[in-house]
Every structure is written in C-alpha cells, then in structure tokens.
Coordinates of C-alpha atoms in Angstrom, one line a residue:
Chain A
M1 CA 4.8 17.2 -41.1
E2 CA 2.2 16.0 -38.5
K3 CA 5.4 15.1 -36.0
E4 CA 6.9 18.2 -36.4
N5 CA 3.9 20.4 -35.7
E6 CA 3.3 18.0 -32.2
I7 CA 7.1 18.5 -31.3
L8 CA 7.1 22.3 -32.1
C9 CA 3.8 22.7 -29.8
I10 CA 5.2 21.5 -26.9
L11 CA 7.9 24.1 -26.8
C12 CA 8.5 27.2 -26.0
K13 CA 8.7 30.2 -28.5
N14 CA 12.5 30.1 -28.2
L15 CA 12.8 26.7 -28.8
R16 CA 10.7 26.7 -31.4
K17 CA 12.1 29.4 -33.3
L18 CA 15.3 27.5 -32.7
L19 CA 13.9 24.0 -34.3
E20 CA 12.4 26.0 -37.1
K21 CA 15.7 27.5 -38.1
T22 CA 17.2 23.8 -38.0
E23 CA 16.2 21.5 -41.0
L24 CA 15.1 18.3 -39.7
A25 CA 13.9 15.3 -41.1
Y26 CA 11.6 14.6 -38.1
D27 CA 11.5 10.8 -38.9
K28 CA 15.0 10.6 -37.6
L29 CA 14.9 12.6 -34.4
N30 CA 14.4 10.2 -31.5
E31 CA 14.9 12.6 -28.3
L32 CA 15.6 16.4 -27.6
R33 CA 16.8 16.9 -23.8
L34 CA 16.4 19.9 -22.0
R35 CA 18.2 20.4 -19.1
V36 CA 18.3 24.0 -17.1
H37 CA 21.6 26.2 -18.0
E38 CA 22.8 23.3 -20.0
P39 CA 23.4 23.0 -23.9
L40 CA 20.0 21.8 -26.1
I41 CA 20.9 18.3 -27.0
A42 CA 19.1 15.9 -29.9
V43 CA 20.0 12.6 -30.5
Y44 CA 19.4 12.5 -34.3
D45 CA 19.5 9.9 -36.6
G46 CA 21.0 7.8 -33.0
R47 CA 23.8 10.6 -32.7
E48 CA 24.1 13.1 -30.4
Y49 CA 24.1 17.2 -31.6
F50 CA 24.0 20.3 -29.8
I51 CA 21.4 22.5 -31.4
G52 CA 23.3 26.0 -32.0
E53 CA 22.3 29.4 -31.1
Q54 CA 21.7 30.7 -34.5
G55 CA 19.3 26.9 -35.1
G56 CA 21.3 24.2 -36.5
L57 CA 22.7 20.8 -36.0
V58 CA 26.1 21.7 -34.1
R59 CA 29.1 19.4 -32.5
E60 CA 31.0 22.5 -30.9
R61 CA 29.4 23.3 -27.2
E62 CA 29.9 26.5 -27.1
L63 CA 27.9 27.1 -30.2
A64 CA 25.3 25.2 -28.6
Y65 CA 22.5 27.1 -27.2
R66 CA 22.0 27.4 -24.0
L67 CA 18.4 26.7 -21.7
S68 CA 17.6 29.1 -19.2
E69 CA 14.7 28.6 -16.5
A70 CA 11.8 30.4 -18.3
D71 CA 12.5 28.1 -21.4
I72 CA 12.2 25.1 -19.2
K73 CA 9.3 26.5 -17.3
D74 CA 7.3 27.4 -20.5
T75 CA 8.1 24.2 -22.2
L76 CA 6.2 22.5 -19.1
E77 CA 2.7 24.6 -19.3
L78 CA 3.2 23.9 -23.0
I79 CA 3.3 20.2 -22.2
S80 CA 1.2 19.9 -19.4
N81 CA -0.8 21.9 -21.8
Y82 CA -1.5 24.3 -19.3
S83 CA -2.4 22.3 -16.7
L84 CA -0.2 20.4 -14.5
Y85 CA -2.8 19.4 -11.9
A86 CA -4.3 17.6 -14.7
Y87 CA -0.9 15.7 -14.7
E88 CA -0.5 14.6 -11.1
D89 CA -0.3 11.2 -11.5
E90 CA 1.7 11.1 -14.5
I91 CA 3.9 13.3 -13.1
R92 CA 4.6 10.8 -10.1
Q93 CA 5.3 8.2 -12.6
G94 CA 7.7 10.5 -14.2
F95 CA 6.1 11.0 -17.7
I96 CA 3.3 13.0 -19.8
T97 CA 2.3 11.0 -23.2
V98 CA 1.3 13.9 -25.5
E99 CA -0.2 14.1 -29.0
G100 CA 1.5 11.5 -31.3
G101 CA 2.1 9.0 -28.9
H102 CA 5.6 11.7 -27.5
R103 CA 7.0 10.3 -24.1
I104 CA 8.3 13.0 -22.0
G105 CA 10.0 12.3 -19.5
L106 CA 10.8 14.6 -16.3
A107 CA 13.0 14.6 -13.3
G108 CA 13.3 17.4 -10.5
T109 CA 12.7 17.5 -6.9
V110 CA 10.7 15.0 -5.5
V111 CA 8.1 15.8 -2.8
A112 CA 8.2 12.4 -0.6
E113 CA 5.5 11.8 1.9
Q114 CA 5.8 8.9 4.3
G115 CA 8.2 7.1 1.7
R116 CA 5.8 7.5 -1.5
I117 CA 6.2 10.0 -4.1
R118 CA 3.3 12.7 -3.7
N119 CA 5.0 15.2 -6.5
V120 CA 8.1 16.3 -8.2
K121 CA 8.3 20.0 -8.1
N122 CA 11.3 22.4 -9.5
I123 CA 11.0 20.0 -12.6
Y124 CA 14.0 21.8 -15.0
F125 CA 14.9 18.1 -16.4
I126 CA 12.9 17.4 -19.6
N127 CA 13.4 14.8 -21.9
I128 CA 11.1 14.3 -25.3
R129 CA 11.6 11.2 -26.7
I130 CA 9.9 10.9 -30.0
S131 CA 7.4 8.1 -30.7
H132 CA 8.3 5.9 -33.7
Q133 CA 6.0 3.1 -34.3
I134 CA 7.8 1.0 -36.7
T135 CA 5.3 -1.2 -38.9
G136 CA 6.4 -4.7 -39.7
C137 CA 8.9 -4.8 -37.2
A138 CA 6.9 -8.2 -35.8
L139 CA 6.7 -9.6 -39.3
P140 CA 9.8 -11.8 -39.1
V141 CA 8.9 -12.9 -35.6
L142 CA 4.9 -14.1 -36.6
P143 CA 6.0 -17.6 -37.7
Y144 CA 7.4 -18.6 -34.3
I145 CA 5.2 -17.2 -31.9
R146 CA 1.6 -18.8 -33.8
D147 CA 0.7 -21.6 -35.9
A148 CA -2.9 -22.6 -37.9
D149 CA -4.5 -22.9 -34.5
R150 CA -3.1 -20.9 -32.0
V151 CA -1.0 -18.1 -30.5
Y152 CA 2.1 -18.9 -28.0
H153 CA 2.0 -17.3 -24.7
T154 CA 5.4 -15.3 -25.9
L155 CA 8.4 -13.3 -23.3
I156 CA 10.1 -11.0 -25.2
I157 CA 13.4 -10.4 -23.0
S158 CA 15.4 -7.7 -24.1
P159 CA 18.0 -4.9 -22.2
P160 CA 16.4 -1.6 -21.7
R161 CA 16.2 0.4 -25.2
G162 CA 16.4 -2.5 -26.5
G163 CA 13.0 -2.5 -28.7
K164 CA 10.8 -4.7 -26.8
T165 CA 7.7 -2.2 -26.7
T166 CA 8.1 -1.6 -30.2
L167 CA 8.1 -5.2 -31.0
L168 CA 5.5 -6.1 -28.9
R169 CA 3.4 -3.1 -30.4
D170 CA 3.6 -4.5 -33.3
M171 CA 3.1 -8.2 -32.4
I172 CA -0.3 -6.7 -30.9
R173 CA -1.1 -5.0 -34.1
C174 CA -0.3 -8.0 -36.6
I175 CA -2.3 -10.8 -34.0
S176 CA -5.0 -8.4 -33.8
N177 CA -5.4 -7.5 -36.8
G178 CA -5.2 -10.7 -38.8
D179 CA -3.9 -11.7 -42.3
G180 CA -5.1 -13.8 -45.0
K181 CA -4.5 -17.3 -43.5
N182 CA -5.2 -16.3 -39.8
A183 CA -7.9 -14.7 -38.3
G184 CA -7.8 -11.6 -36.1
M185 CA -8.0 -12.3 -32.7
T186 CA -9.2 -9.7 -29.9
V187 CA -6.3 -8.6 -28.0
G188 CA -6.7 -6.8 -24.6
V189 CA -4.0 -4.4 -23.8
V190 CA -3.1 -3.5 -20.5
D191 CA -0.6 -0.1 -21.0
E192 CA 0.2 1.1 -17.9
R193 CA 2.9 3.5 -18.6
S194 CA 1.0 4.5 -22.2
E195 CA 3.9 2.8 -24.1
L196 CA 1.5 0.7 -26.6
G197 CA -1.1 2.8 -27.5
A198 CA 0.4 6.1 -26.6
C199 CA -3.3 7.6 -25.9
Y200 CA -3.7 10.6 -25.7
R201 CA -7.1 11.8 -24.3
G202 CA -8.0 8.2 -24.4
M203 CA -7.9 8.1 -27.8
P204 CA -4.4 5.6 -29.0
Q205 CA -2.0 7.7 -31.0
N206 CA -0.2 4.2 -32.0
D207 CA -2.2 1.4 -34.5
L208 CA -2.2 -1.6 -32.8
G209 CA -4.6 -2.8 -34.3
M210 CA -8.6 -3.1 -35.1
R211 CA -9.3 -5.8 -32.1
T212 CA -7.7 -4.4 -29.8
D213 CA -9.0 -2.7 -26.3
I214 CA -6.4 -0.9 -24.6
L215 CA -6.8 0.3 -20.5
D216 CA -4.9 2.9 -20.3
C217 CA -2.6 4.2 -17.1
C218 CA -3.9 1.1 -15.3
P219 CA -2.0 -1.0 -12.9
K220 CA -1.0 -4.6 -15.1
V221 CA -2.5 -7.0 -12.3
D222 CA -5.8 -4.9 -12.1
G223 CA -5.7 -4.1 -15.7
M224 CA -5.6 -8.0 -16.5
L225 CA -8.4 -8.6 -14.2
M226 CA -10.6 -6.0 -15.2
L227 CA -9.8 -7.1 -18.9
I228 CA -10.8 -10.7 -18.9
R229 CA -14.0 -9.8 -16.9
S230 CA -15.0 -6.7 -19.4
M231 CA -13.6 -7.6 -22.8
A232 CA -13.0 -11.4 -23.0
P233 CA -9.8 -11.1 -24.9
Q234 CA -7.8 -13.6 -26.5
V235 CA -4.9 -11.9 -25.8
I236 CA -3.9 -9.9 -23.2
A237 CA -0.3 -8.2 -23.8
V238 CA 1.6 -6.3 -21.3
D239 CA 5.1 -4.6 -21.3
E240 CA 7.5 -4.7 -18.4
I241 CA 6.6 -7.7 -16.0
G242 CA 8.9 -8.1 -12.9
S243 CA 6.4 -8.1 -9.7
I244 CA 5.2 -11.3 -8.2
E245 CA 2.0 -10.0 -8.4
D246 CA 2.2 -9.9 -12.2
I247 CA 3.0 -13.2 -12.5
E248 CA 0.2 -14.2 -10.1
A249 CA -1.8 -12.5 -12.4
I250 CA -0.3 -14.0 -15.2
A251 CA -1.4 -17.0 -14.2
Y252 CA -4.5 -16.2 -14.0
V253 CA -4.5 -14.8 -17.4
I254 CA -3.3 -18.5 -18.2
H255 CA -5.7 -20.5 -16.3
C256 CA -8.8 -18.2 -17.6
G257 CA -7.5 -19.6 -21.5
C258 CA -6.2 -16.7 -22.8
R259 CA -2.9 -16.3 -24.5
I260 CA -0.5 -13.6 -23.1
F261 CA 2.4 -11.2 -24.7
A262 CA 4.5 -9.9 -21.9
T263 CA 8.1 -8.0 -22.1
V264 CA 10.5 -8.6 -19.3
H265 CA 14.2 -6.2 -18.6
G266 CA 17.2 -8.9 -19.6
M267 CA 19.8 -9.9 -21.7
S268 CA 18.9 -13.5 -22.1
I269 CA 16.8 -16.8 -20.6
D270 CA 19.6 -17.7 -18.0
D271 CA 19.5 -13.4 -16.6
I272 CA 15.7 -13.8 -16.1
K273 CA 15.9 -17.1 -14.7
N274 CA 19.0 -15.8 -12.3
K275 CA 16.4 -12.9 -10.7
P276 CA 13.9 -14.3 -8.2
V277 CA 10.6 -13.6 -8.8
L278 CA 11.2 -14.5 -12.4
R279 CA 12.7 -17.6 -12.4
K280 CA 9.1 -18.9 -11.9
L281 CA 8.2 -18.1 -15.0
V282 CA 11.0 -20.5 -16.7
E283 CA 10.8 -23.1 -14.4
E284 CA 7.2 -23.6 -14.7
R285 CA 7.4 -23.1 -18.6
I286 CA 4.5 -20.5 -18.3
F287 CA 5.8 -19.0 -21.7
E288 CA 5.9 -21.3 -24.8
R289 CA 8.3 -18.6 -26.7
Y290 CA 10.8 -16.1 -25.7
I291 CA 12.2 -14.0 -28.3
V292 CA 15.6 -12.2 -26.8
L293 CA 16.4 -9.0 -28.5
K294 CA 19.9 -7.5 -28.4
N295 CA 21.1 -4.1 -29.2
S296 CA 24.4 -4.2 -29.8
R297 CA 24.5 -2.7 -33.1
H298 CA 21.1 -0.9 -33.4
A299 CA 18.3 -1.3 -30.8
G300 CA 15.6 -4.1 -31.4
Q301 CA 17.9 -7.0 -33.4
I302 CA 16.5 -10.5 -32.3
E303 CA 19.1 -12.7 -31.3
S304 CA 17.6 -15.6 -30.7
I305 CA 14.1 -17.1 -30.4
F306 CA 13.1 -20.3 -27.7
D307 CA 10.3 -22.5 -26.9
A308 CA 9.3 -23.3 -23.4
M309 CA 12.1 -26.1 -23.2
G310 CA 15.2 -23.8 -23.9
N311 CA 15.0 -24.9 -27.2
R312 CA 16.5 -23.0 -30.2
L313 CA 13.7 -22.1 -32.8
Y314 CA 15.9 -19.1 -34.0
D315 CA 19.3 -17.9 -34.0
S316 CA 21.0 -14.8 -35.3
N317 CA 24.2 -16.1 -35.8
T318 CA 23.0 -19.1 -37.9
R319 CA 20.4 -17.7 -39.6
R320 CA 20.3 -14.2 -41.5
E321 CA 19.3 -11.1 -39.1
A322 CA 15.9 -11.4 -38.8
Y323 CA 14.7 -7.9 -37.9
G324 CA 15.3 -4.3 -37.3
V325 CA 13.3 -2.5 -35.2
C326 CA 14.3 0.5 -32.8
G327 CA 13.5 2.6 -29.5
Chain B
M1 CA -41.9 77.8 -31.9
W2 CA -42.5 74.0 -33.5
I3 CA -38.4 73.7 -33.4
K4 CA -38.3 74.5 -29.9
L5 CA -40.6 72.1 -29.2
V6 CA -39.5 69.5 -31.3
G7 CA -36.2 69.6 -30.0
C8 CA -37.2 69.7 -26.3
I9 CA -38.6 66.5 -26.5
V10 CA -36.2 65.0 -28.6
I11 CA -33.9 66.2 -25.8
M12 CA -36.0 64.6 -23.1
G13 CA -36.5 61.4 -25.2
S14 CA -32.5 61.2 -25.1
A15 CA -32.1 61.6 -21.5
V16 CA -34.6 59.1 -20.8
L17 CA -32.9 56.8 -23.3
L18 CA -29.5 57.3 -21.7
G19 CA -31.0 56.6 -18.1
M20 CA -33.0 53.6 -19.3
Y21 CA -28.9 52.9 -20.9
Y22 CA -27.2 52.8 -17.7
G23 CA -30.3 51.4 -15.9
N24 CA -29.8 48.2 -17.8
C25 CA -25.9 48.2 -17.7
L26 CA -26.4 47.1 -14.2
T27 CA -29.1 44.4 -15.9
R28 CA -26.2 43.4 -18.1
R29 CA -23.4 43.2 -15.6
L30 CA -25.8 41.2 -13.2
A31 CA -26.7 38.7 -15.7
A32 CA -23.3 38.4 -16.8
L33 CA -22.0 37.7 -12.8
R34 CA -24.5 34.7 -12.6
Q35 CA -23.3 33.3 -16.2
L36 CA -19.4 33.5 -14.6
Y37 CA -20.7 32.2 -11.4
Q38 CA -22.2 29.2 -13.1
A39 CA -19.5 28.5 -15.6
M40 CA -17.3 28.5 -12.5
Q41 CA -19.7 25.8 -11.3
L42 CA -19.1 23.6 -13.9
L43 CA -15.9 24.6 -14.6
K44 CA -14.7 23.2 -11.0
G45 CA -16.3 20.1 -11.8
E46 CA -15.1 19.2 -15.2
I47 CA -11.3 20.0 -13.3
C48 CA -12.0 18.4 -10.3
Y49 CA -13.7 15.5 -11.0
R50 CA -13.1 14.9 -14.9
H51 CA -9.7 16.3 -13.9
A52 CA -10.1 17.8 -17.3
T53 CA -6.9 19.8 -18.9
L54 CA -7.4 23.9 -18.7
S55 CA -8.5 23.5 -22.8
E56 CA -10.9 20.7 -22.6
A57 CA -12.5 22.6 -19.5
F58 CA -13.3 25.5 -21.0
T59 CA -14.1 24.3 -24.1
E60 CA -17.0 21.7 -22.9
V61 CA -17.8 24.8 -20.0
G62 CA -18.9 27.0 -22.7
R63 CA -20.1 24.5 -25.0
R64 CA -22.7 23.3 -22.1
C65 CA -23.5 26.9 -21.0
G66 CA -24.1 28.9 -24.5
H67 CA -24.5 31.9 -23.1
D68 CA -21.7 35.4 -23.9
V69 CA -19.7 34.3 -20.7
G70 CA -19.5 30.2 -22.3
A71 CA -18.9 31.7 -26.1
W72 CA -16.3 33.4 -24.2
M73 CA -14.4 30.5 -22.5
E74 CA -15.0 28.4 -25.8
T75 CA -13.1 30.4 -27.4
L76 CA -10.7 30.4 -24.9
G77 CA -10.7 26.8 -24.6
R78 CA -9.6 26.4 -28.5
K79 CA -6.9 28.6 -28.3
L80 CA -5.3 27.0 -25.3
M81 CA -5.7 23.3 -27.4
D82 CA -4.0 25.5 -30.3
R83 CA -0.8 26.0 -28.2
R84 CA 0.5 28.6 -30.1
S85 CA 3.5 28.6 -27.7
A86 CA 2.2 31.3 -25.7
T87 CA 1.7 31.0 -22.4
F88 CA -1.7 30.7 -20.4
M89 CA -1.3 33.9 -18.8
E90 CA -0.7 35.8 -22.2
L91 CA -3.8 33.9 -23.4
W92 CA -5.5 34.8 -20.3
L93 CA -4.8 38.4 -20.6
S94 CA -5.7 38.7 -23.8
A95 CA -9.4 36.6 -23.5
V96 CA -9.9 38.9 -20.6
E97 CA -9.1 42.0 -22.9
T98 CA -12.1 40.4 -25.7
I99 CA -14.7 40.0 -22.8
S100 CA -13.8 43.6 -21.2
R101 CA -14.3 45.3 -24.4
Q102 CA -18.4 43.7 -24.9
G103 CA -19.0 46.0 -21.6
A104 CA -21.2 43.7 -19.8
F105 CA -18.8 44.0 -16.6
S106 CA -17.1 46.6 -14.5
Q107 CA -13.6 47.2 -14.3
E108 CA -13.8 45.8 -10.7
D109 CA -14.9 42.4 -12.2
I110 CA -12.6 42.6 -15.2
G111 CA -9.5 42.9 -12.1
L112 CA -10.8 39.9 -10.6
L113 CA -11.1 37.7 -13.6
R114 CA -7.6 39.2 -14.3
E115 CA -6.1 38.3 -11.2
F116 CA -8.2 34.6 -10.9
G117 CA -6.1 33.7 -14.2
K118 CA -2.8 34.3 -12.2
N119 CA -2.7 31.1 -10.7
L120 CA -5.0 28.7 -12.6
G121 CA -3.6 25.7 -14.1
Y122 CA -0.4 25.8 -11.4
L123 CA 0.3 23.1 -8.8
D124 CA -2.2 20.5 -7.8
L125 CA -6.0 20.0 -8.1
Q126 CA -6.7 21.0 -4.5
M127 CA -5.4 24.2 -5.8
Q128 CA -7.7 24.8 -8.8
E129 CA -10.4 23.6 -6.1
N130 CA -9.5 26.5 -3.8
R131 CA -8.9 29.0 -6.3
I132 CA -11.8 28.5 -8.2
L133 CA -14.2 27.9 -5.0
F134 CA -12.1 31.8 -4.2
F135 CA -13.2 33.4 -7.3
M136 CA -17.0 32.1 -6.6
E137 CA -16.8 33.8 -3.0
Q138 CA -15.8 37.0 -4.6
L139 CA -18.2 37.3 -7.6
D140 CA -20.8 36.4 -5.0
V141 CA -20.0 39.3 -3.2
Q142 CA -20.1 40.8 -6.0
M143 CA -23.7 40.2 -6.9
K144 CA -24.5 41.0 -3.6
E145 CA -23.4 44.5 -3.4
L146 CA -24.9 44.9 -7.1
L147 CA -28.6 43.3 -6.2
D148 CA -28.3 45.6 -2.8
T149 CA -27.8 48.9 -4.7
M150 CA -29.1 48.1 -8.0
K151 CA -32.8 49.3 -7.9
E152 CA -32.0 52.6 -5.9
R153 CA -29.3 53.6 -8.6
Q154 CA -31.6 52.5 -11.5
R155 CA -33.9 55.0 -10.0
L156 CA -30.9 57.7 -9.7
Y157 CA -30.3 57.2 -13.0
R158 CA -33.9 57.6 -14.8
T159 CA -34.2 60.8 -12.3
L160 CA -30.7 62.5 -13.0
S161 CA -31.3 61.9 -16.8
I162 CA -35.1 63.2 -16.8
L163 CA -33.5 66.3 -14.5
G164 CA -30.6 66.7 -16.4
G165 CA -32.5 66.9 -19.7
C166 CA -35.0 69.7 -17.9
F167 CA -31.8 71.3 -17.0
L168 CA -30.4 71.4 -20.9
I169 CA -33.5 72.4 -22.1
V170 CA -33.8 75.3 -19.7
V171 CA -30.3 76.4 -20.6
L172 CA -31.0 76.6 -24.2
L173 CA -34.1 78.3 -24.0

C-alpha cells in the first residue's frame, strides 16, 4: 500500500485514475514508461504491457491510453514536488529520486553550454523505475567476501540491469549490521546517483544497515576522501566505478586501511582486463574477490566468484545457483 | 424625547465605529503587507541558498514567521507536500482565495499574489530569485503608497463617518 501511494502521488490526475482502475500488485511493478503521444507502458513482473484507456493491463496497442503533453507536464510537476529548480543537478544527470527510492529517468532536449550539459528542457520522456530492495540477497555471497577477522576488497562485475546495485546494497546492509558470528562494521557509502540508499531529503529509503553513513549525490572521488577524513569507516562502498580518478581514489582508500566494495559494468574478469583503465585493478590485484553476475534467465544470477589470483571459488555451473536478485 | 436622544447616540456611535473600522483596515493591510514582505525574504533564502522545494520552503517559512501570513504559508506548504495530483496553480489559487477571505489584503494585493504564483517553481533558481525579488519590489511600492496616504485616509474616514452620522440624524429627525 505504501509503495502504491508513493507511485500514485507522483502521477497526474488522468494517470492516477487509470492506475487506480488497474489491479496491480505494486511489488511486481518494475517500470512505468511515459512518452508523449505514445502508449503508457508498464513493465509488470518482467513483462511489458500497455495500460488501457479504461485502465487495466492490455496487450493490444490500439486499446492503450496515449499520453498527452499535459499528462507529462503535470506528472513532471508532481515528480519535482512543484519545484523543478530544486532538482537542477539531478535533471542534468538525467534522473530524480523520489520518496520510496524510486528512480525517475528523464529525457528531453539537452541545453549544452561549452560542451557541458547545462539543463534539460522539453522533458517528454519519463521512466519511473520502481525500487525493490531485496533483503537477504547477499547472504549466499557473504561467506566468500568475509571471514572471521576481515572483509575482502570486493568488486561486483555485471552487465547493465544485472542486479549489481541490489547485491551491493544488501552486502552493505549485512556487513553493517553484522550477525551472531561477525560483529557489524562501520560502512561509508558514496552514493553518487542516489541508487544505493535512495535518499529522499537526505534520509535513506533503503535499509543500508545500522552502522552505515551515506554521502548522497556526492562525486565518488571526493566522497571517498571525505568519508575517510570525517567518518572513519571500516568499509567504503561505491557503485559503478570506471574512471582513472576512481581507481586512484580506491588505491588511496586501500592504503588508508579501509576495505572497499565496488561495482563495475562488464561481463567477466577478462572483459574488465580489456578496458584500459580497469585493467590495472586486476593486474595489480587490488581486489581480493570478484563476483560476476549474469542476467541470462533473470537478473542477478551469480555466475562465479574469483579470488585475487583468478581462482574460481564458486561456479554456478558446478554448484547450485547462489541466489536470485533483480534490478 | 429620550428615545430620540438614545437613537442619536446609537447612530453617532455606530458611525464613529464604522470610521474607525475602515481606518483599522488600512493598518491591518499594512501589517499584512509587511508580514508578506518578511515571509518573501525568508522564502528567497530557503529557495536560493537551501535549494528547498516549494513545499519545504513554504512550510519552513510559515513555521518561522508565526503570524497570519506565516500560518497561511505553512498550510499551503503542507498541501503541496501531500501532492494530491493537483497542479501548483490549482493549489496556489485556492490558497490565495483563502487568504483573500481573511480580508487583510486589498483586491490589488490579491491580484499581485495570483500573478506571483504563475511562474513559481518553474525553470531554474535564478528565475525563482528574480520572481521573488520582483514581487518584493511590488510589495514595497504597495506599502509606500499605503503609508503615503494612510493618515489622510484614516482622518477622512473618521470625518466622513461623523458627518454621515450627523446627516442621518438630521434626516431621521
């Protein structure tokens, strides 16, 4: 019910009525896609449907409700809480995070100035990605990323939409809270795109554990250094590393004695080795564990786990599938 | 005879009270304009320096101000926070209607308030700042005009009310 309210309150009157007429289990709703003059699309339980003119999920395009310019404008007004100006930075990055941690992707006409994005105007494409935190999805990987006295530097490698952020989020929660055998650790999260904590007005909407400090909307490099100076974390977590500056900041974090959890886009360790910037990470054995995800059947399948030397510690083909996460 | 005397006293008393009421209306309007001006200063700070959304800004300014205009702003802020699928203009116009019924502002002030809401929340921070500064200038002009004429008009209301009372007594007698 809470999720339903969070979604309905950011939709304009027309769309709200349509969704109220549609019987939806909001836990299964993945995305709502709004495009001007095009049908309203819902990705529900992993499948794409249209929302009908009279409400309900339909497969026929002719029966679908087509979005007007006013629908998009009014919805955008509600998404931004009537204050587009307050989300200038987020709009420049192409998304806004709303209450509940749901991520609203925006596209329109980009206003560029001296090669840099200044703003996005005429926003007529909106993608509402419904946040689903999967509590417990990191439990199967915990034995591989920590032992009695330490946590390993861990890199999650996954293709886009492979579930790496969901897995990282739960790893943070588990390490932060601890359990009967392992004490909880202080975790610092640099959440550059508000995906991990999904902070709304600074308050995390996802559970990242009781010993977690979050730097929201902060550039990764600056954030990692700030956390070390100010919050004395034992573990630092960052999402989607890729630039040379990120790698240098990670090296600094490790030299400071912190453990690091990070994610990167890729298909395998070899794929990472082929990327000039990231190759250094593997060759210098900066990370002690590599978790490779695949999304062949569903997002979040753990394909394999490697150690720093490249030895396979877990293989989904020879052992049972570790866990399913999505997102 | 006694009845006539009592009637005259009642008429004159009412006329004087009516004159005082209209005089006080001007004082109330000035106070309300001052409150609105002060609230706008705070609103500008909330929006430009804290990057608060309109709902947060109105609620916070309302809470800080405490006076009638502040209470009105706080209510508006809470309505904006609820986001009941209404557009900002719908909520703004309804809020302006509410404050208009309180009677402190003149129709001209209410017109300015309506106009002020038109571009609020739209475009960038610079636009918000310009909009608020322009509105504050308009409020300043309103206050100056009111201050220039207030004493004369209050005296006029008092005199007219007494003369009106005398005239009514003469007519009735």
